[in-house]
PDB file of C-alpha atoms in Angstrom:
ATOM      1  CA  GLU G 176       9.126 -13.091 -10.779  1.00  0.00           C
ATOM      2  CA  PRO G 177       6.502 -10.808 -12.412  1.00  0.00           C
ATOM      3  CA  GLU G 178       6.400  -7.317 -10.991  1.00  0.00           C
ATOM      4  CA  VAL G 179       4.640  -4.018 -11.382  1.00  0.00           C
ATOM      5  CA  THR G 180       6.811  -1.437 -13.087  1.00  0.00           C
ATOM      6  CA  GLN G 181       6.409   2.318 -12.956  1.00  0.00           C
ATOM      7  CA  THR G 182       7.881   5.170 -14.939  1.00  0.00           C
ATOM      8  CA  PRO G 183       9.313   7.658 -14.458  1.00  0.00           C
ATOM      9  CA  SER G 184      10.995   6.997 -11.160  1.00  0.00           C
ATOM     10  CA  HIS G 185      11.219  10.733 -10.537  1.00  0.00           C
ATOM     11  CA  GLN G 186       9.607  13.661 -12.274  1.00  0.00           C
ATOM     12  CA  VAL G 187      10.039  17.347 -11.608  1.00  0.00           C
ATOM     13  CA  THR G 188       7.417  19.678 -12.992  1.00  0.00           C
ATOM     14  CA  GLN G 189       6.294  23.189 -12.769  1.00  0.00           C
ATOM     15  CA  MET G 190       3.027  24.088 -11.042  1.00  0.00           C
ATOM     16  CA  GLY G 191       0.127  24.057 -13.516  1.00  0.00           C
ATOM     17  CA  GLN G 192       1.741  21.559 -15.883  1.00  0.00           C
ATOM     18  CA  GLU G 193       0.208  18.242 -16.812  1.00  0.00           C
ATOM     19  CA  VAL G 194       1.879  15.041 -15.685  1.00  0.00           C
ATOM     20  CA  ILE G 195       1.361  11.432 -16.723  1.00  0.00           C
ATOM     21  CA  LEU G 196       2.611   8.657 -14.533  1.00  0.00           C
ATOM     22  CA  ARG G 197       2.814   5.266 -16.117  1.00  0.00           C
ATOM     23  CA  CYS G 198       2.421   1.803 -14.734  1.00  0.00           C
ATOM     24  CA  VAL G 199       2.671  -1.683 -16.263  1.00  0.00           C
ATOM     25  CA  PRO G 200       0.743  -4.014 -13.984  1.00  0.00           C
ATOM     26  CA  ILE G 201       1.394  -7.768 -13.801  1.00  0.00           C
ATOM     27  CA  SER G 202       0.024  -9.197 -16.999  1.00  0.00           C
ATOM     28  CA  ASN G 203      -2.770 -11.465 -15.757  1.00  0.00           C
ATOM     29  CA  HIS G 204      -3.993  -9.102 -13.074  1.00  0.00           C
ATOM     30  CA  LEU G 205      -7.463  -7.630 -13.280  1.00  0.00           C
ATOM     31  CA  TYR G 206      -7.628  -4.911 -10.643  1.00  0.00           C
ATOM     32  CA  PHE G 207      -5.482  -1.813 -10.713  1.00  0.00           C
ATOM     33  CA  TYR G 208      -4.840   0.878  -8.139  1.00  0.00           C
ATOM     34  CA  TRP G 209      -3.136   4.199  -7.564  1.00  0.00           C
ATOM     35  CA  TYR G 210      -1.976   5.280  -4.130  1.00  0.00           C
ATOM     36  CA  ARG G 211       0.047   8.259  -3.085  1.00  0.00           C
ATOM     37  CA  GLN G 212       2.327   8.962  -0.141  1.00  0.00           C
ATOM     38  CA  ILE G 213       3.197  12.452   0.755  1.00  0.00           C
ATOM     39  CA  LEU G 214       6.621  12.551   2.358  1.00  0.00           C
ATOM     40  CA  GLY G 215       6.461  11.392   5.965  1.00  0.00           C
ATOM     41  CA  GLN G 216       2.717  10.748   5.798  1.00  0.00           C
ATOM     42  CA  LYS G 217       0.529   7.737   5.359  1.00  0.00           C
ATOM     43  CA  VAL G 218      -0.179   5.924   2.108  1.00  0.00           C
ATOM     44  CA  GLU G 219      -3.510   7.158   0.741  1.00  0.00           C
ATOM     45  CA  PHE G 220      -5.842   5.506  -1.689  1.00  0.00           C
ATOM     46  CA  LEU G 221      -6.612   7.387  -4.839  1.00  0.00           C
ATOM     47  CA  VAL G 222      -8.464   5.153  -7.240  1.00  0.00           C
ATOM     48  CA  SER G 223      -9.187   1.554  -8.206  1.00  0.00           C
ATOM     49  CA  PHE G 224      -9.903   0.356 -11.694  1.00  0.00           C
ATOM     50  CA  TYR G 225     -11.526  -2.800 -12.958  1.00  0.00           C
ATOM     51  CA  ASN G 226     -13.035  -3.904 -16.222  1.00  0.00           C
ATOM     52  CA  ASN G 227     -11.977  -0.691 -17.897  1.00  0.00           C
ATOM     53  CA  GLU G 228     -13.688   1.632 -15.463  1.00  0.00           C
ATOM     54  CA  ILE G 229     -13.138   3.257 -12.125  1.00  0.00           C
ATOM     55  CA  SER G 230     -14.610   1.087  -9.364  1.00  0.00           C
ATOM     56  CA  GLU G 231     -13.714   3.245  -6.357  1.00  0.00           C
ATOM     57  CA  LYS G 232     -12.158   6.659  -5.866  1.00  0.00           C
ATOM     58  CA  SER G 233     -11.270   8.762  -2.854  1.00  0.00           C
ATOM     59  CA  GLU G 234     -11.935  12.383  -2.140  1.00  0.00           C
ATOM     60  CA  ILE G 235      -8.444  13.173  -3.202  1.00  0.00           C
ATOM     61  CA  PHE G 236      -9.180  11.945  -6.732  1.00  0.00           C
ATOM     62  CA  ASP G 237     -10.904  15.053  -7.926  1.00  0.00           C
ATOM     63  CA  ASP G 238     -11.446  16.409 -11.488  1.00  0.00           C
ATOM     64  CA  GLN G 239      -7.774  17.117 -12.036  1.00  0.00           C
ATOM     65  CA  PHE G 240      -6.988  13.395 -11.848  1.00  0.00           C
ATOM     66  CA  SER G 241      -7.832  10.797 -14.447  1.00  0.00           C
ATOM     67  CA  VAL G 242      -6.818   7.219 -15.149  1.00  0.00           C
ATOM     68  CA  GLU G 243      -6.676   5.259 -18.278  1.00  0.00           C
ATOM     69  CA  ARG G 244      -5.709   1.865 -19.602  1.00  0.00           C
ATOM     70  CA  PRO G 245      -4.984   2.873 -23.136  1.00  0.00           C
ATOM     71  CA  ASP G 246      -3.535  -0.322 -24.646  1.00  0.00           C
ATOM     72  CA  GLY G 247      -4.294  -3.273 -22.434  1.00  0.00           C
ATOM     73  CA  SER G 248      -0.914  -3.248 -20.710  1.00  0.00           C
ATOM     74  CA  ASN G 249      -0.303   0.293 -19.437  1.00  0.00           C
ATOM     75  CA  PHE G 250      -2.256   1.938 -16.649  1.00  0.00           C
ATOM     76  CA  THR G 251      -1.735   5.689 -16.439  1.00  0.00           C
ATOM     77  CA  LEU G 252      -2.507   8.360 -13.941  1.00  0.00           C
ATOM     78  CA  LYS G 253      -2.793  11.903 -15.328  1.00  0.00           C
ATOM     79  CA  ILE G 254      -2.741  15.015 -13.252  1.00  0.00           C
ATOM     80  CA  ARG G 255      -4.066  17.804 -15.442  1.00  0.00           C
ATOM     81  CA  SER G 256      -2.801  20.930 -13.663  1.00  0.00           C
ATOM     82  CA  THR G 257      -0.336  20.106 -10.931  1.00  0.00           C
ATOM     83  CA  LYS G 258      -0.341  21.937  -7.638  1.00  0.00           C
ATOM     84  CA  LEU G 259       2.411  22.137  -5.069  1.00  0.00           C
ATOM     85  CA  GLU G 260       0.483  19.783  -2.769  1.00  0.00           C
ATOM     86  CA  ASP G 261       0.551  17.048  -5.450  1.00  0.00           C
ATOM     87  CA  SER G 262       4.215  16.490  -4.657  1.00  0.00           C
ATOM     88  CA  ALA G 263       4.318  12.931  -3.412  1.00  0.00           C
ATOM     89  CA  MET G 264       5.317   9.382  -4.138  1.00  0.00           C
ATOM     90  CA  TYR G 265       2.704   7.724  -6.369  1.00  0.00           C
ATOM     91  CA  PHE G 266       2.366   3.968  -6.164  1.00  0.00           C
ATOM     92  CA  CYS G 267       0.631   1.744  -8.677  1.00  0.00           C
ATOM     93  CA  ALA G 268      -0.590  -1.637  -7.613  1.00  0.00           C
ATOM     94  CA  SER G 269      -2.385  -4.562  -9.194  1.00  0.00           C
ATOM     95  CA  ARG G 270      -3.963  -7.804  -8.151  1.00  0.00           C
ATOM     96  CA  GLU G 271      -5.493 -10.850  -9.732  1.00  0.00           C
ATOM     97  CA  GLY G 272      -8.679 -12.204  -8.201  1.00  0.00           C
ATOM     98  CA  GLU G 273      -6.876 -12.750  -4.943  1.00  0.00           C
ATOM     99  CA  VAL G 274      -6.730 -10.007  -2.341  1.00  0.00           C
ATOM    100  CA  GLU G 275      -2.976  -9.375  -2.312  1.00  0.00           C
ATOM    101  CA  LEU G 276      -1.956  -6.167  -3.971  1.00  0.00           C
ATOM    102  CA  PHE G 277       1.447  -6.057  -5.691  1.00  0.00           C
ATOM    103  CA  PHE G 278       3.039  -2.642  -5.685  1.00  0.00           C
ATOM    104  CA  GLY G 279       5.472  -0.900  -7.996  1.00  0.00           C
ATOM    105  CA  GLU G 280       8.520   0.997  -6.777  1.00  0.00           C
ATOM    106  CA  GLY G 281       6.707   4.291  -7.085  1.00  0.00           C
ATOM    107  CA  SER G 282       7.070   7.518  -9.057  1.00  0.00           C
ATOM    108  CA  ARG G 283       8.284  10.517  -7.129  1.00  0.00           C
ATOM    109  CA  LEU G 284       6.579  13.704  -8.286  1.00  0.00           C
ATOM    110  CA  THR G 285       8.030  17.064  -7.345  1.00  0.00           C
ATOM    111  CA  VAL G 286       5.999  20.106  -8.199  1.00  0.00           C
ATOM    112  CA  LEU G 287       7.881  23.433  -8.103  1.00  0.00           C
TER     113      LEU G 287
ATOM    114  CA  ALA C 770     -15.057   3.976   6.252  1.00  0.00           C
ATOM    115  CA  GLN C 771     -12.362   1.840   7.687  1.00  0.00           C
ATOM    116  CA  THR C 772      -9.557   3.295   9.725  1.00  0.00           C
ATOM    117  CA  VAL C 773      -6.231   1.752  10.575  1.00  0.00           C
ATOM    118  CA  THR C 774      -4.059   3.112  13.423  1.00  0.00           C
ATOM    119  CA  GLN C 775      -0.455   2.378  14.094  1.00  0.00           C
ATOM    120  CA  SER C 776       0.402   4.025  17.404  1.00  0.00           C
ATOM    121  CA  GLN C 777       4.190   3.612  17.137  1.00  0.00           C
ATOM    122  CA  PRO C 778       5.726   6.014  14.620  1.00  0.00           C
ATOM    123  CA  GLU C 779       9.225   4.634  15.254  1.00  0.00           C
ATOM    124  CA  MET C 780      10.709   1.642  16.943  1.00  0.00           C
ATOM    125  CA  SER C 781      14.143   0.134  17.285  1.00  0.00           C
ATOM    126  CA  VAL C 782      15.401  -3.315  18.186  1.00  0.00           C
ATOM    127  CA  GLN C 783      18.711  -4.979  18.610  1.00  0.00           C
ATOM    128  CA  GLU C 784      19.701  -7.515  16.059  1.00  0.00           C
ATOM    129  CA  ALA C 785      18.506 -11.039  16.982  1.00  0.00           C
ATOM    130  CA  GLU C 786      15.919  -9.672  19.422  1.00  0.00           C
ATOM    131  CA  THR C 787      12.166  -9.736  19.097  1.00  0.00           C
ATOM    132  CA  VAL C 788       9.991  -6.722  18.393  1.00  0.00           C
ATOM    133  CA  THR C 789       6.201  -6.289  18.211  1.00  0.00           C
ATOM    134  CA  LEU C 790       4.521  -3.623  16.107  1.00  0.00           C
ATOM    135  CA  SER C 791       0.995  -2.618  17.033  1.00  0.00           C
ATOM    136  CA  CYS C 792      -2.020  -2.032  14.842  1.00  0.00           C
ATOM    137  CA  THR C 793      -5.669  -1.413  15.536  1.00  0.00           C
ATOM    138  CA  TYR C 794      -8.454  -0.946  13.149  1.00  0.00           C
ATOM    139  CA  ASP C 795     -12.095   0.008  13.068  1.00  0.00           C
ATOM    140  CA  THR C 796     -14.715  -1.611  10.940  1.00  0.00           C
ATOM    141  CA  SER C 797     -18.293  -2.778  10.994  1.00  0.00           C
ATOM    142  CA  GLU C 798     -17.617  -5.587   8.553  1.00  0.00           C
ATOM    143  CA  ASN C 799     -17.271  -9.207   9.551  1.00  0.00           C
ATOM    144  CA  ASN C 800     -15.301 -10.538   6.597  1.00  0.00           C
ATOM    145  CA  TYR C 801     -12.085  -8.794   5.689  1.00  0.00           C
ATOM    146  CA  TYR C 802      -8.354  -9.296   5.371  1.00  0.00           C
ATOM    147  CA  LEU C 803      -5.473  -7.765   7.248  1.00  0.00           C
ATOM    148  CA  PHE C 804      -1.958  -7.322   6.013  1.00  0.00           C
ATOM    149  CA  TRP C 805       1.458  -6.184   7.057  1.00  0.00           C
ATOM    150  CA  TYR C 806       3.513  -4.598   4.263  1.00  0.00           C
ATOM    151  CA  LYS C 807       7.201  -3.802   4.498  1.00  0.00           C
ATOM    152  CA  GLN C 808       8.645  -0.805   2.627  1.00  0.00           C
ATOM    153  CA  PRO C 809      12.449  -0.729   2.631  1.00  0.00           C
ATOM    154  CA  PRO C 810      14.011   2.674   1.941  1.00  0.00           C
ATOM    155  CA  SER C 811      13.362   3.741  -1.666  1.00  0.00           C
ATOM    156  CA  ARG C 812      11.722   0.438  -2.534  1.00  0.00           C
ATOM    157  CA  GLN C 813       8.225  -0.765  -3.162  1.00  0.00           C
ATOM    158  CA  MET C 814       5.971  -2.196  -0.554  1.00  0.00           C
ATOM    159  CA  ILE C 815       6.113  -5.981  -0.265  1.00  0.00           C
ATOM    160  CA  LEU C 816       3.689  -8.200   1.559  1.00  0.00           C
ATOM    161  CA  VAL C 817       5.034  -9.673   4.782  1.00  0.00           C
ATOM    162  CA  ILE C 818       2.001 -11.530   6.137  1.00  0.00           C
ATOM    163  CA  ARG C 819      -1.781 -11.708   5.747  1.00  0.00           C
ATOM    164  CA  GLN C 820      -4.637 -12.768   7.939  1.00  0.00           C
ATOM    165  CA  GLU C 821      -8.156 -13.678   6.964  1.00  0.00           C
ATOM    166  CA  ALA C 822     -10.641 -12.401   9.503  1.00  0.00           C
ATOM    167  CA  TYR C 823     -12.623 -15.659   9.424  1.00  0.00           C
ATOM    168  CA  LYS C 824      -9.565 -17.615  10.536  1.00  0.00           C
ATOM    169  CA  GLN C 825      -9.017 -17.888  14.258  1.00  0.00           C
ATOM    170  CA  GLN C 826      -5.485 -19.182  13.899  1.00  0.00           C
ATOM    171  CA  ASN C 827      -2.799 -16.554  13.823  1.00  0.00           C
ATOM    172  CA  ALA C 828      -0.785 -16.394  10.617  1.00  0.00           C
ATOM    173  CA  THR C 829       2.928 -17.178  10.656  1.00  0.00           C
ATOM    174  CA  GLU C 830       5.583 -16.699   7.997  1.00  0.00           C
ATOM    175  CA  ASN C 831       9.014 -17.794   9.158  1.00  0.00           C
ATOM    176  CA  ARG C 832      10.245 -15.138  11.628  1.00  0.00           C
ATOM    177  CA  PHE C 833       7.015 -13.113  11.243  1.00  0.00           C
ATOM    178  CA  SER C 834       3.874 -13.810  13.127  1.00  0.00           C
ATOM    179  CA  VAL C 835       0.736 -11.925  14.008  1.00  0.00           C
ATOM    180  CA  ASN C 836      -1.496 -11.671  17.068  1.00  0.00           C
ATOM    181  CA  PHE C 837      -4.988 -11.221  15.658  1.00  0.00           C
ATOM    182  CA  GLN C 838      -7.625 -10.270  18.216  1.00  0.00           C
ATOM    183  CA  LYS C 839     -10.846  -9.855  16.212  1.00  0.00           C
ATOM    184  CA  ALA C 840     -13.004  -8.676  19.058  1.00  0.00           C
ATOM    185  CA  ALA C 841     -10.470  -6.091  20.090  1.00  0.00           C
ATOM    186  CA  LYS C 842      -9.772  -5.198  16.428  1.00  0.00           C
ATOM    187  CA  SER C 843      -6.109  -5.539  16.997  1.00  0.00           C
ATOM    188  CA  PHE C 844      -3.493  -6.986  14.618  1.00  0.00           C
ATOM    189  CA  SER C 845       0.061  -6.812  15.877  1.00  0.00           C
ATOM    190  CA  LEU C 846       3.186  -8.061  14.087  1.00  0.00           C
ATOM    191  CA  LYS C 847       5.950  -9.891  15.887  1.00  0.00           C
ATOM    192  CA  ILE C 848       9.346 -10.134  14.276  1.00  0.00           C
ATOM    193  CA  SER C 849      11.560 -12.732  15.919  1.00  0.00           C
ATOM    194  CA  ASP C 850      15.351 -12.898  15.578  1.00  0.00           C
ATOM    195  CA  SER C 851      15.448  -9.456  13.978  1.00  0.00           C
ATOM    196  CA  GLN C 852      17.872  -8.974  11.131  1.00  0.00           C
ATOM    197  CA  LEU C 853      19.471  -5.834   9.730  1.00  0.00           C
ATOM    198  CA  GLY C 854      17.462  -6.362   6.552  1.00  0.00           C
ATOM    199  CA  ASP C 855      14.277  -5.921   8.523  1.00  0.00           C
ATOM    200  CA  THR C 856      14.944  -2.225   8.791  1.00  0.00           C
ATOM    201  CA  ALA C 857      12.061  -0.617   6.960  1.00  0.00           C
ATOM    202  CA  MET C 858       8.716   1.090   7.282  1.00  0.00           C
ATOM    203  CA  TYR C 859       6.000  -1.338   8.169  1.00  0.00           C
ATOM    204  CA  PHE C 860       2.403  -0.682   7.232  1.00  0.00           C
ATOM    205  CA  CYS C 861      -0.624  -2.384   8.604  1.00  0.00           C
ATOM    206  CA  ALA C 862      -3.427  -2.539   6.051  1.00  0.00           C
ATOM    207  CA  PHE C 863      -7.063  -3.513   5.911  1.00  0.00           C
ATOM    208  CA  PHE C 864      -8.763  -4.956   2.849  1.00  0.00           C
ATOM    209  CA  ASP C 865     -12.544  -4.881   2.708  1.00  0.00           C
ATOM    210  CA  ALA C 866     -15.341  -6.005   0.435  1.00  0.00           C
ATOM    211  CA  GLY C 867     -15.111  -2.691  -1.407  1.00  0.00           C
ATOM    212  CA  ASN C 868     -11.857  -3.904  -2.886  1.00  0.00           C
ATOM    213  CA  MET C 869      -9.920  -1.117  -1.245  1.00  0.00           C
ATOM    214  CA  LEU C 870      -6.746  -1.411   0.810  1.00  0.00           C
ATOM    215  CA  THR C 871      -6.545   1.088   3.641  1.00  0.00           C
ATOM    216  CA  PHE C 872      -3.174   1.691   5.272  1.00  0.00           C
ATOM    217  CA  GLY C 873      -2.146   2.771   8.729  1.00  0.00           C
ATOM    218  CA  GLY C 874       0.311   5.591   9.200  1.00  0.00           C
ATOM    219  CA  GLY C 875       3.278   3.231   9.372  1.00  0.00           C
ATOM    220  CA  THR C 876       5.951   2.322  11.855  1.00  0.00           C
ATOM    221  CA  ARG C 877       9.586   2.974  11.096  1.00  0.00           C
ATOM    222  CA  LEU C 878      11.634   0.047  12.422  1.00  0.00           C
ATOM    223  CA  MET C 879      15.367   0.305  12.872  1.00  0.00           C
ATOM    224  CA  VAL C 880      17.342  -2.851  13.610  1.00  0.00           C
ATOM    225  CA  LYS C 881      20.580  -2.021  15.333  1.00  0.00           C
ATOM    226  CA  PRO C 882      23.685  -4.214  15.091  1.00  0.00           C
TER     227      PRO C 882
END
């Protein structure tokens, strides 16, 4: 069964460093999302992406965040200068035209 | 903005028993979708069940069913004949015309043998 894959599964970085989280959505899907979940807290929407541009973004998704679909298969989330509070689980999701989102297993980011 | 509230941070149930997880939401929209997602430990979220707001009939998927009360903006999940594999975080979620999925805070369910 097709699935959303994310790499790395866990990344540890120093505060101020740049991080890129990668996602391979399901191949025929058109809508892509990033969510994050700080340990013990709720799952928060970051950004949605459709037709090669951002369609929605939350207040969390400030200038230090960016997304890209560089090659038609990958969907990346870049955090330019990481802060301690960026430590979280980051989930990628995709969907076709239907409303169901399919999630990846997440990338755990630890900022020291 | 839509909000989703799950008032039970943790619940437990004996194996083979029935448990109901609560969810309420707030919206001014009339057409939307509601979901329950399951997140096993260290695994991705998977869809358990969905409900279209325009459908009056409550959705059912095997041992999982919902009680959708549109006027009350309530969407509870009932798990019958609970199994050990049902142990997980359960998230209620709202999908609106803005193509955004909004999650509740989650309920951690523990099924005890």
